[in-house]
């Protein structure tokens, strides 16, 4: 019985090297978006602050996602950028709901 042929044996030269995941730099916008998104939720009860922080977080998150989509193999942090964007939108919604609640009282 013969052993099956592995097509990888036909390749010549060294395998392409990809930097380890921990050496890849996350976009700063993704980190800031996540932090501001969390702050927009936590400080959403302060009138207008949650809305402003949430808007900044959403804009920076979308910018980070655009950077990551342009360089998908060299930039990690897509989950961080998505989370920051989602928290930003949630902070905007929470801030608007809080202002509407305060004006009804």
mmCIF file of C-alpha atoms in Angstrom:
data_model
loop_
_atom_site.group_PDB
_atom_site.id
_atom_site.type_symbol
_atom_site.label_atom_id
_atom_site.label_comp_id
_atom_site.label_asym_id
_atom_site.label_seq_id
_atom_site.Cartn_x
_atom_site.Cartn_y
_atom_site.Cartn_z
ATOM 1 C CA UNK A 1 0.000 0.000 0.000
ATOM 2 C CA UNK A 2 1.354 3.411 -0.928
ATOM 3 C CA UNK A 3 1.062 6.530 1.158
ATOM 4 C CA UNK A 4 -1.024 9.414 -0.223
ATOM 5 C CA UNK A 5 0.884 12.207 -1.954
ATOM 6 C CA UNK A 6 0.929 15.529 -0.110
ATOM 7 C CA UNK A 7 0.754 18.469 -2.577
ATOM 8 C CA UNK A 8 2.712 20.621 -0.113
ATOM 9 C CA UNK A 9 5.767 18.448 -0.813
ATOM 10 C CA UNK A 10 5.942 19.888 -4.362
ATOM 11 C CA UNK A 11 6.443 23.481 -3.173
ATOM 12 C CA UNK A 12 9.966 24.831 -3.200
ATOM 13 C CA UNK A 13 11.513 27.421 -0.937
ATOM 14 C CA UNK A 14 10.610 28.545 2.539
ATOM 15 C CA UNK A 15 7.023 29.085 3.558
ATOM 16 C CA UNK A 16 5.893 32.725 3.726
ATOM 17 C CA UNK A 17 6.291 34.176 7.172
ATOM 18 C CA UNK A 18 3.429 35.982 8.886
ATOM 19 C CA UNK A 19 4.276 38.006 11.982
ATOM 20 C CA UNK A 20 2.900 36.566 15.211
ATOM 21 C CA UNK A 21 -0.498 37.981 16.171
ATOM 22 C CA UNK A 22 0.855 39.754 19.244
ATOM 23 C CA UNK A 23 3.370 41.703 17.114
ATOM 24 C CA UNK A 24 0.682 43.185 14.870
ATOM 25 C CA UNK A 25 -0.305 46.725 15.824
ATOM 26 C CA UNK A 26 -3.979 47.478 16.461
ATOM 27 C CA UNK A 27 -5.251 50.741 14.980
ATOM 28 C CA UNK A 28 -5.310 53.431 17.650
ATOM 29 C CA UNK A 29 -8.754 54.501 16.460
ATOM 30 C CA UNK A 30 -10.157 51.070 17.408
ATOM 31 C CA UNK A 31 -8.795 51.345 20.942
ATOM 32 C CA UNK A 32 -10.064 54.912 21.392
ATOM 33 C CA UNK A 33 -13.447 53.969 19.906
ATOM 34 C CA UNK A 34 -13.837 51.130 22.410
ATOM 35 C CA UNK A 35 -12.861 53.350 25.341
ATOM 36 C CA UNK A 36 -15.140 56.230 24.321
ATOM 37 C CA UNK A 37 -17.993 53.826 23.571
ATOM 38 C CA UNK A 38 -17.747 52.424 27.081
ATOM 39 C CA UNK A 39 -17.597 55.916 28.543
ATOM 40 C CA UNK A 40 -20.638 56.985 26.523
ATOM 41 C CA UNK A 41 -22.636 54.191 28.167
ATOM 42 C CA UNK A 42 -21.241 54.865 31.639
ATOM 43 C CA UNK A 43 -21.657 58.637 31.438
ATOM 44 C CA UNK A 44 -24.845 58.590 29.399
ATOM 45 C CA UNK A 45 -26.862 59.936 32.323
ATOM 46 C CA UNK A 46 -24.983 63.245 32.047
ATOM 47 C CA UNK A 47 -27.072 65.275 29.583
ATOM 48 C CA UNK A 48 -25.496 65.434 26.108
ATOM 49 C CA UNK A 49 -22.160 63.916 27.205
ATOM 50 C CA UNK A 50 -23.184 60.372 26.282
ATOM 51 C CA UNK A 51 -24.397 61.562 22.890
ATOM 52 C CA UNK A 52 -21.156 63.416 22.110
ATOM 53 C CA UNK A 53 -18.901 60.582 23.310
ATOM 54 C CA UNK A 54 -21.027 58.029 21.477
ATOM 55 C CA UNK A 55 -20.857 59.987 18.232
ATOM 56 C CA UNK A 56 -17.075 60.279 18.458
ATOM 57 C CA UNK A 57 -16.785 56.558 19.264
ATOM 58 C CA UNK A 58 -18.969 55.617 16.283
ATOM 59 C CA UNK A 59 -16.995 57.816 13.864
ATOM 60 C CA UNK A 60 -13.631 56.517 15.086
ATOM 61 C CA UNK A 61 -14.915 52.934 15.002
ATOM 62 C CA UNK A 62 -15.991 53.285 11.390
ATOM 63 C CA UNK A 63 -12.616 54.822 10.532
ATOM 64 C CA UNK A 64 -10.795 51.937 12.192
ATOM 65 C CA UNK A 65 -12.954 49.424 10.328
ATOM 66 C CA UNK A 66 -12.077 51.140 7.055
ATOM 67 C CA UNK A 67 -8.348 50.906 7.908
ATOM 68 C CA UNK A 68 -8.665 47.240 8.872
ATOM 69 C CA UNK A 69 -10.603 46.420 5.690
ATOM 70 C CA UNK A 70 -7.825 47.984 3.589
ATOM 71 C CA UNK A 71 -5.148 45.873 5.329
ATOM 72 C CA UNK A 72 -6.967 42.750 6.584
ATOM 73 C CA UNK A 73 -3.871 40.572 7.025
ATOM 74 C CA UNK A 74 -1.691 43.084 8.814
ATOM 75 C CA UNK A 75 -4.131 44.917 11.110
ATOM 76 C CA UNK A 76 -5.961 43.090 13.894
ATOM 77 C CA UNK A 77 -8.629 44.690 16.056
ATOM 78 C CA UNK A 78 -11.765 44.294 13.929
ATOM 79 C CA UNK A 79 -13.746 43.040 16.936
ATOM 80 C CA UNK A 80 -12.527 45.943 19.026
ATOM 81 C CA UNK A 81 -13.549 48.445 16.351
ATOM 82 C CA UNK A 82 -16.971 46.804 15.934
ATOM 83 C CA UNK A 83 -17.543 46.812 19.675
ATOM 84 C CA UNK A 84 -16.536 50.463 19.976
ATOM 85 C CA UNK A 85 -18.872 51.378 17.119
ATOM 86 C CA UNK A 86 -21.782 49.449 18.644
ATOM 87 C CA UNK A 87 -21.167 50.954 22.082
ATOM 88 C CA UNK A 88 -21.027 54.394 20.499
ATOM 89 C CA UNK A 89 -24.434 53.925 18.882
ATOM 90 C CA UNK A 90 -25.798 52.503 22.129
ATOM 91 C CA UNK A 91 -24.404 55.518 24.015
ATOM 92 C CA UNK A 92 -26.151 57.861 21.576
ATOM 93 C CA UNK A 93 -29.440 55.993 22.034
ATOM 94 C CA UNK A 94 -29.053 55.956 25.816
ATOM 95 C CA UNK A 95 -28.239 59.671 25.906
ATOM 96 C CA UNK A 96 -31.229 60.558 23.738
ATOM 97 C CA UNK A 97 -33.531 58.356 25.828
ATOM 98 C CA UNK A 98 -32.221 59.943 29.035
ATOM 99 C CA UNK A 99 -32.818 63.475 27.716
ATOM 100 C CA UNK A 100 -36.328 62.515 26.587
ATOM 101 C CA UNK A 101 -37.007 61.054 30.024
ATOM 102 C CA UNK A 102 -35.742 64.189 31.758
ATOM 103 C CA UNK A 103 -37.893 66.462 29.615
ATOM 104 C CA UNK A 104 -41.001 64.426 30.427
ATOM 105 C CA UNK A 105 -40.609 64.870 34.188
#
